Amino acid sequence: DVKIENQKLNFKEKAQAKVGSLDNVGHSPAAGTVQIQNKKVDLSKVSSKCGSKANIKHKPGGGDVKIENQKLNFKEKAQAKVGSLDNVGHSPAAGTVKVSAG
């Protein structure tokens, strides 16, 4: 049996502000006297970085790149490493293991 009560909580009587949180309640943030001037910036004396226009006509490219679509045939020339087939019949086991269904 679960009872669900619908009751509004009243925080007006007991709720208080944090300690010291209302000390500076009348503060209005301002940076003093702020003047916004609408002047054009003179960029006539500005120059580019040293050497930044030296290679302005360069076009990046990887040279002569050729992509070939050719299948390689390893069956004729491929050989096993020296001695890699010496132990080809080896079966990894810890002795003779018998599994019996019981």
mmCIF file of N, CA and C in Angstrom:
data_model
loop_
_atom_site.group_PDB
_atom_site.id
_atom_site.type_symbol
_atom_site.label_atom_id
_atom_site.label_comp_id
_atom_site.label_asym_id
_atom_site.label_seq_id
_atom_site.Cartn_x
_atom_site.Cartn_y
_atom_site.Cartn_z
ATOM 1 N N ASP A 1 0.853 -1.185 0.000
ATOM 2 C CA ASP A 1 0.000 0.000 0.000
ATOM 3 C C ASP A 1 0.895 1.243 0.000
ATOM 4 N N VAL A 2 0.795 2.024 -1.046
ATOM 5 C CA VAL A 2 1.606 3.234 -1.180
ATOM 6 C C VAL A 2 0.671 4.416 -1.247
ATOM 7 N N LYS A 3 0.938 5.387 -0.401
ATOM 8 C CA LYS A 3 0.128 6.605 -0.397
ATOM 9 C C LYS A 3 0.940 7.729 -1.011
ATOM 10 N N ILE A 4 0.368 8.392 -1.982
ATOM 11 C CA ILE A 4 1.015 9.538 -2.613
ATOM 12 C C ILE A 4 0.270 10.780 -2.192
ATOM 13 N N GLU A 5 0.997 11.647 -1.487
ATOM 14 C CA GLU A 5 0.372 12.876 -1.007
ATOM 15 C C GLU A 5 0.725 14.014 -1.946
ATOM 16 N N ASN A 6 -0.227 14.846 -2.210
ATOM 17 C CA ASN A 6 -0.021 16.004 -3.067
ATOM 18 C C ASN A 6 -0.093 17.245 -2.183
ATOM 19 N N GLN A 7 1.080 17.697 -1.745
ATOM 20 C CA GLN A 7 1.106 18.821 -0.814
ATOM 21 C C GLN A 7 2.217 19.766 -1.249
ATOM 22 N N LYS A 8 1.940 21.050 -1.355
ATOM 23 C CA LYS A 8 2.939 22.036 -1.732
ATOM 24 C C LYS A 8 3.849 22.310 -0.544
ATOM 25 N N LEU A 9 5.132 22.432 -0.838
ATOM 26 C CA LEU A 9 6.104 22.712 0.201
ATOM 27 C C LEU A 9 6.257 24.222 0.356
ATOM 28 N N ASN A 10 6.419 24.684 1.567
ATOM 29 C CA ASN A 10 6.533 26.106 1.839
ATOM 30 C C ASN A 10 7.945 26.389 2.358
ATOM 31 N N PHE A 11 8.754 27.014 1.507
ATOM 32 C CA PHE A 11 10.113 27.352 1.883
ATOM 33 C C PHE A 11 10.249 28.803 2.319
ATOM 34 N N LYS A 12 9.180 29.568 2.287
ATOM 35 C CA LYS A 12 9.258 30.997 2.590
ATOM 36 C C LYS A 12 9.612 31.261 4.046
ATOM 37 N N GLU A 13 9.188 30.414 4.920
ATOM 38 C CA GLU A 13 9.407 30.659 6.338
ATOM 39 C C GLU A 13 10.826 30.322 6.770
ATOM 40 N N LYS A 14 11.372 29.225 6.275
ATOM 41 C CA LYS A 14 12.663 28.751 6.767
ATOM 42 C C LYS A 14 13.823 29.027 5.822
ATOM 43 N N ALA A 15 13.555 29.276 4.551
ATOM 44 C CA ALA A 15 14.636 29.434 3.583
ATOM 45 C C ALA A 15 15.347 30.763 3.778
ATOM 46 N N GLN A 16 16.678 30.711 3.763
ATOM 47 C CA GLN A 16 17.492 31.914 3.912
ATOM 48 C C GLN A 16 18.585 31.906 2.857
ATOM 49 N N ALA A 17 19.122 33.090 2.564
ATOM 50 C CA ALA A 17 20.204 33.199 1.603
ATOM 51 C C ALA A 17 21.485 32.676 2.238
ATOM 52 N N LYS A 18 22.469 32.357 1.395
ATOM 53 C CA LYS A 18 23.759 31.927 1.906
ATOM 54 C C LYS A 18 24.370 33.041 2.739
ATOM 55 N N VAL A 19 25.271 32.682 3.615
ATOM 56 C CA VAL A 19 25.915 33.677 4.475
ATOM 57 C C VAL A 19 26.733 34.616 3.603
ATOM 58 N N GLY A 20 26.435 35.872 3.662
ATOM 59 C CA GLY A 20 27.182 36.878 2.916
ATOM 60 C C GLY A 20 26.788 37.018 1.464
ATOM 61 N N SER A 21 25.799 36.275 0.997
ATOM 62 C CA SER A 21 25.465 36.345 -0.427
ATOM 63 C C SER A 21 24.698 37.619 -0.769
ATOM 64 N N LEU A 22 24.096 38.249 0.220
ATOM 65 C CA LEU A 22 23.347 39.480 -0.045
ATOM 66 C C LEU A 22 24.117 40.730 0.366
ATOM 67 N N ASP A 23 25.393 40.576 0.748
ATOM 68 C CA ASP A 23 26.181 41.727 1.174
ATOM 69 C C ASP A 23 26.356 42.747 0.059
ATOM 70 N N ASN A 24 26.510 42.264 -1.176
ATOM 71 C CA ASN A 24 26.821 43.160 -2.289
ATOM 72 C C ASN A 24 25.673 43.172 -3.295
ATOM 73 N N VAL A 25 24.434 43.115 -2.808
ATOM 74 C CA VAL A 25 23.278 42.979 -3.683
ATOM 75 C C VAL A 25 23.042 44.222 -4.546
ATOM 76 N N GLY A 26 23.485 45.381 -4.109
ATOM 77 C CA GLY A 26 23.261 46.610 -4.880
ATOM 78 C C GLY A 26 24.355 46.910 -5.877
ATOM 79 N N HIS A 27 25.338 46.018 -6.025
ATOM 80 C CA HIS A 27 26.470 46.269 -6.922
ATOM 81 C C HIS A 27 26.044 46.200 -8.384
ATOM 82 N N SER A 28 26.457 47.185 -9.141
ATOM 83 C CA SER A 28 26.226 47.135 -10.588
ATOM 84 C C SER A 28 27.596 47.151 -11.269
ATOM 85 N N PRO A 29 27.912 46.118 -12.018
ATOM 86 C CA PRO A 29 29.234 46.024 -12.614
ATOM 87 C C PRO A 29 29.430 47.076 -13.691
ATOM 88 N N ALA A 30 30.487 47.831 -13.554
ATOM 89 C CA ALA A 30 30.829 48.851 -14.545
ATOM 90 C C ALA A 30 32.335 49.015 -14.537
ATOM 91 N N ALA A 31 32.896 49.311 -15.669
ATOM 92 C CA ALA A 31 34.347 49.465 -15.789
ATOM 93 C C ALA A 31 34.713 50.934 -15.833
ATOM 94 N N GLY A 32 34.009 51.743 -15.135
ATOM 95 C CA GLY A 32 34.295 53.176 -15.165
ATOM 96 C C GLY A 32 33.655 53.809 -16.381
ATOM 97 N N THR A 33 34.252 54.863 -16.853
ATOM 98 C CA THR A 33 33.746 55.566 -18.025
ATOM 99 C C THR A 33 34.261 54.874 -19.275
ATOM 100 N N VAL A 34 33.356 54.325 -20.060
ATOM 101 C CA VAL A 34 33.739 53.607 -21.267
ATOM 102 C C VAL A 34 33.345 54.442 -22.466
ATOM 103 N N GLN A 35 34.324 54.661 -23.331
ATOM 104 C CA GLN A 35 34.061 55.430 -24.555
ATOM 105 C C GLN A 35 34.317 54.532 -25.750
ATOM 106 N N ILE A 36 33.363 54.439 -26.626
ATOM 107 C CA ILE A 36 33.523 53.651 -27.844
ATOM 108 C C ILE A 36 33.726 54.629 -28.987
ATOM 109 N N GLN A 37 34.898 54.539 -29.587
ATOM 110 C CA GLN A 37 35.212 55.462 -30.679
ATOM 111 C C GLN A 37 35.125 54.714 -32.005
ATOM 112 N N ASN A 38 34.618 55.399 -32.985
ATOM 113 C CA ASN A 38 34.473 54.806 -34.302
ATOM 114 C C ASN A 38 35.520 55.431 -35.220
ATOM 115 N N LYS A 39 36.749 54.902 -35.169
ATOM 116 C CA LYS A 39 37.828 55.412 -36.016
ATOM 117 C C LYS A 39 38.287 54.300 -36.937
ATOM 118 N N LYS A 40 38.653 54.676 -38.153
ATOM 119 C CA LYS A 40 39.208 53.697 -39.070
ATOM 120 C C LYS A 40 40.686 53.498 -38.732
ATOM 121 N N VAL A 41 41.110 52.248 -38.760
ATOM 122 C CA VAL A 41 42.496 51.935 -38.472
ATOM 123 C C VAL A 41 43.321 52.122 -39.738
ATOM 124 N N ASP A 42 44.471 52.786 -39.601
ATOM 125 C CA ASP A 42 45.337 53.066 -40.745
ATOM 126 C C ASP A 42 46.241 51.864 -40.997
ATOM 127 N N LEU A 43 45.969 51.141 -42.070
ATOM 128 C CA LEU A 43 46.748 49.963 -42.411
ATOM 129 C C LEU A 43 47.683 50.203 -43.589
ATOM 130 N N SER A 44 47.943 51.461 -43.914
ATOM 131 C CA SER A 44 48.759 51.764 -45.084
ATOM 132 C C SER A 44 50.226 51.403 -44.871
ATOM 133 N N LYS A 45 50.691 51.380 -43.633
ATOM 134 C CA LYS A 45 52.099 51.096 -43.369
ATOM 135 C C LYS A 45 52.350 49.621 -43.062
ATOM 136 N N VAL A 46 51.305 48.822 -43.056
ATOM 137 C CA VAL A 46 51.449 47.419 -42.714
ATOM 138 C C VAL A 46 51.989 46.649 -43.905
ATOM 139 N N SER A 47 52.964 45.766 -43.639
ATOM 140 C CA SER A 47 53.514 44.937 -44.704
ATOM 141 C C SER A 47 53.396 43.471 -44.307
ATOM 142 N N SER A 48 53.619 42.601 -45.276
ATOM 143 C CA SER A 48 53.500 41.174 -44.998
ATOM 144 C C SER A 48 54.731 40.690 -44.248
ATOM 145 N N LYS A 49 54.634 39.469 -43.714
ATOM 146 C CA LYS A 49 55.770 38.881 -43.023
ATOM 147 C C LYS A 49 56.940 38.730 -43.983
ATOM 148 N N CYS A 50 58.134 38.675 -43.452
ATOM 149 C CA CYS A 50 59.325 38.529 -44.284
ATOM 150 C C CYS A 50 59.265 37.220 -45.053
ATOM 151 N N GLY A 51 59.288 37.281 -46.341
ATOM 152 C CA GLY A 51 59.324 36.089 -47.169
ATOM 153 C C GLY A 51 57.992 35.391 -47.350
ATOM 154 N N SER A 52 56.903 35.952 -46.867
ATOM 155 C CA SER A 52 55.637 35.245 -46.981
ATOM 156 C C SER A 52 55.082 35.294 -48.402
ATOM 157 N N LYS A 53 55.530 36.244 -49.197
ATOM 158 C CA LYS A 53 55.060 36.324 -50.586
ATOM 159 C C LYS A 53 56.117 35.817 -51.564
ATOM 160 N N ALA A 54 57.210 35.289 -51.044
ATOM 161 C CA ALA A 54 58.296 34.858 -51.922
ATOM 162 C C ALA A 54 57.876 33.697 -52.813
ATOM 163 N N ASN A 55 57.046 32.826 -52.312
ATOM 164 C CA ASN A 55 56.656 31.637 -53.067
ATOM 165 C C ASN A 55 55.157 31.652 -53.327
ATOM 166 N N ILE A 56 54.631 32.822 -53.692
ATOM 167 C CA ILE A 56 53.174 33.003 -53.783
ATOM 168 C C ILE A 56 52.563 32.239 -54.953
ATOM 169 N N LYS A 57 53.359 31.932 -55.989
ATOM 170 C CA LYS A 57 52.822 31.244 -57.161
ATOM 171 C C LYS A 57 52.993 29.732 -57.076
ATOM 172 N N HIS A 58 53.460 29.226 -55.946
ATOM 173 C CA HIS A 58 53.705 27.789 -55.786
ATOM 174 C C HIS A 58 52.393 27.011 -55.775
ATOM 175 N N LYS A 59 52.374 25.935 -56.526
ATOM 176 C CA LYS A 59 51.215 25.034 -56.523
ATOM 177 C C LYS A 59 51.687 23.696 -55.967
ATOM 178 N N PRO A 60 51.116 23.275 -54.847
ATOM 179 C CA PRO A 60 51.573 22.019 -54.262
ATOM 180 C C PRO A 60 51.196 20.823 -55.128
ATOM 181 N N GLY A 61 52.138 19.955 -55.307
ATOM 182 C CA GLY A 61 51.885 18.758 -56.083
ATOM 183 C C GLY A 61 52.895 17.699 -55.707
ATOM 184 N N GLY A 62 52.561 16.475 -55.936
ATOM 185 C CA GLY A 62 53.447 15.382 -55.549
ATOM 186 C C GLY A 62 54.344 14.925 -56.666
ATOM 187 N N GLY A 63 54.557 15.738 -57.669
ATOM 188 C CA GLY A 63 55.379 15.325 -58.797
ATOM 189 C C GLY A 63 54.589 14.416 -59.721
ATOM 190 N N ASP A 64 55.308 13.578 -60.427
ATOM 191 C CA ASP A 64 54.661 12.643 -61.347
ATOM 192 C C ASP A 64 54.296 11.382 -60.564
ATOM 193 N N VAL A 65 53.054 11.263 -60.185
ATOM 194 C CA VAL A 65 52.594 10.115 -59.418
ATOM 195 C C VAL A 65 51.808 9.213 -60.357
ATOM 196 N N LYS A 66 52.247 7.959 -60.420
ATOM 197 C CA LYS A 66 51.547 6.990 -61.263
ATOM 198 C C LYS A 66 50.993 5.894 -60.365
ATOM 199 N N ILE A 67 49.737 5.608 -60.519
ATOM 200 C CA ILE A 67 49.097 4.540 -59.763
ATOM 201 C C ILE A 67 48.877 3.378 -60.719
ATOM 202 N N GLU A 68 49.570 2.282 -60.429
ATOM 203 C CA GLU A 68 49.464 1.127 -61.304
ATOM 204 C C GLU A 68 48.546 0.093 -60.689
ATOM 205 N N ASN A 69 47.739 -0.511 -61.517
ATOM 206 C CA ASN A 69 46.837 -1.563 -61.071
ATOM 207 C C ASN A 69 47.312 -2.868 -61.690
ATOM 208 N N GLN A 70 48.234 -3.543 -60.979
ATOM 209 C CA GLN A 70 48.828 -4.746 -61.508
ATOM 210 C C GLN A 70 48.882 -5.786 -60.394
ATOM 211 N N LYS A 71 48.426 -6.992 -60.697
ATOM 212 C CA LYS A 71 48.458 -8.052 -59.703
ATOM 213 C C LYS A 71 49.875 -8.619 -59.647
ATOM 214 N N LEU A 72 50.332 -8.863 -58.435
ATOM 215 C CA LEU A 72 51.660 -9.439 -58.248
ATOM 216 C C LEU A 72 51.522 -10.946 -58.097
ATOM 217 N N ASN A 73 52.459 -11.674 -58.716
ATOM 218 C CA ASN A 73 52.399 -13.127 -58.699
ATOM 219 C C ASN A 73 53.525 -13.633 -57.799
ATOM 220 N N PHE A 74 53.178 -14.069 -56.592
ATOM 221 C CA PHE A 74 54.160 -14.572 -55.649
ATOM 222 C C PHE A 74 54.290 -16.091 -55.712
ATOM 223 N N LYS A 75 53.411 -16.758 -56.435
ATOM 224 C CA LYS A 75 53.403 -18.220 -56.438
ATOM 225 C C LYS A 75 54.659 -18.794 -57.096
ATOM 226 N N GLU A 76 55.209 -18.108 -58.080
ATOM 227 C CA GLU A 76 56.364 -18.629 -58.807
ATOM 228 C C GLU A 76 57.652 -18.466 -58.009
ATOM 229 N N LYS A 77 57.818 -17.336 -57.348
ATOM 230 C CA LYS A 77 59.090 -17.030 -56.714
ATOM 231 C C LYS A 77 59.085 -17.217 -55.203
ATOM 232 N N ALA A 78 57.922 -17.326 -54.600
ATOM 233 C CA ALA A 78 57.846 -17.376 -53.147
ATOM 234 C C ALA A 78 58.378 -18.702 -52.621
ATOM 235 N N GLN A 79 59.206 -18.612 -51.561
ATOM 236 C CA GLN A 79 59.741 -19.804 -50.915
ATOM 237 C C GLN A 79 59.609 -19.623 -49.407
ATOM 238 N N ALA A 80 59.620 -20.748 -48.696
ATOM 239 C CA ALA A 80 59.542 -20.680 -47.250
ATOM 240 C C ALA A 80 60.888 -20.213 -46.697
ATOM 241 N N LYS A 81 60.872 -19.693 -45.476
ATOM 242 C CA LYS A 81 62.113 -19.300 -44.822
ATOM 243 C C LYS A 81 62.978 -20.532 -44.596
ATOM 244 N N VAL A 82 64.249 -20.313 -44.454
ATOM 245 C CA VAL A 82 65.173 -21.432 -44.248
ATOM 246 C C VAL A 82 64.846 -22.096 -42.915
ATOM 247 N N GLY A 83 64.537 -23.368 -42.938
ATOM 248 C CA GLY A 83 64.262 -24.113 -41.724
ATOM 249 C C GLY A 83 62.852 -23.972 -41.196
ATOM 250 N N SER A 84 61.988 -23.252 -41.881
ATOM 251 C CA SER A 84 60.642 -23.043 -41.353
ATOM 252 C C SER A 84 59.755 -24.268 -41.535
ATOM 253 N N LEU A 85 60.143 -25.154 -42.446
ATOM 254 C CA LEU A 85 59.342 -26.357 -42.673
ATOM 255 C C LEU A 85 59.909 -27.580 -41.955
ATOM 256 N N ASP A 86 60.951 -27.389 -41.141
ATOM 257 C CA ASP A 86 61.563 -28.521 -40.442
ATOM 258 C C ASP A 86 60.599 -29.157 -39.455
ATOM 259 N N ASN A 87 59.774 -28.378 -38.823
ATOM 260 C CA ASN A 87 58.900 -28.881 -37.772
ATOM 261 C C ASN A 87 57.438 -28.824 -38.218
ATOM 262 N N VAL A 88 57.171 -29.078 -39.485
ATOM 263 C CA VAL A 88 55.840 -28.905 -40.038
ATOM 264 C C VAL A 88 54.847 -29.929 -39.499
ATOM 265 N N GLY A 89 55.318 -31.092 -39.079
ATOM 266 C CA GLY A 89 54.413 -32.125 -38.588
ATOM 267 C C GLY A 89 54.126 -32.021 -37.101
ATOM 268 N N HIS A 90 54.636 -30.998 -36.454
ATOM 269 C CA HIS A 90 54.470 -30.851 -35.002
ATOM 270 C C HIS A 90 53.021 -30.542 -34.638
ATOM 271 N N SER A 91 52.503 -31.272 -33.650
ATOM 272 C CA SER A 91 51.167 -30.942 -33.140
ATOM 273 C C SER A 91 51.330 -30.525 -31.691
ATOM 274 N N PRO A 92 50.958 -29.314 -31.340
ATOM 275 C CA PRO A 92 51.170 -28.822 -29.981
ATOM 276 C C PRO A 92 50.224 -29.498 -29.004
ATOM 277 N N ALA A 93 50.779 -30.303 -28.127
ATOM 278 C CA ALA A 93 49.981 -30.993 -27.118
ATOM 279 C C ALA A 93 50.901 -31.354 -25.956
ATOM 280 N N ALA A 94 50.326 -31.533 -24.809
ATOM 281 C CA ALA A 94 51.091 -31.887 -23.626
ATOM 282 C C ALA A 94 51.050 -33.402 -23.448
ATOM 283 N N GLY A 95 51.585 -34.106 -24.378
ATOM 284 C CA GLY A 95 51.555 -35.574 -24.310
ATOM 285 C C GLY A 95 50.297 -36.094 -24.984
ATOM 286 N N THR A 96 50.018 -37.331 -24.750
ATOM 287 C CA THR A 96 48.821 -37.938 -25.333
ATOM 288 C C THR A 96 47.632 -37.641 -24.418
ATOM 289 N N VAL A 97 46.655 -36.934 -24.945
ATOM 290 C CA VAL A 97 45.492 -36.546 -24.172
ATOM 291 C C VAL A 97 44.301 -37.357 -24.658
ATOM 292 N N LYS A 98 43.643 -38.027 -23.737
ATOM 293 C CA LYS A 98 42.455 -38.807 -24.089
ATOM 294 C C LYS A 98 41.250 -38.156 -23.456
ATOM 295 N N VAL A 99 40.212 -37.945 -24.242
ATOM 296 C CA VAL A 99 38.971 -37.374 -23.755
ATOM 297 C C VAL A 99 37.957 -38.493 -23.678
ATOM 298 N N SER A 100 37.468 -38.741 -22.501
ATOM 299 C CA SER A 100 36.474 -39.799 -22.351
ATOM 300 C C SER A 100 35.156 -39.212 -21.912
ATOM 301 N N ALA A 101 34.094 -39.606 -22.550
ATOM 302 C CA ALA A 101 32.758 -39.123 -22.194
ATOM 303 C C ALA A 101 32.213 -40.031 -21.107
ATOM 304 N N GLY A 102 31.939 -39.473 -19.961
ATOM 305 C CA GLY A 102 31.533 -40.354 -18.888
ATOM 306 C C GLY A 102 30.362 -39.861 -18.227
#
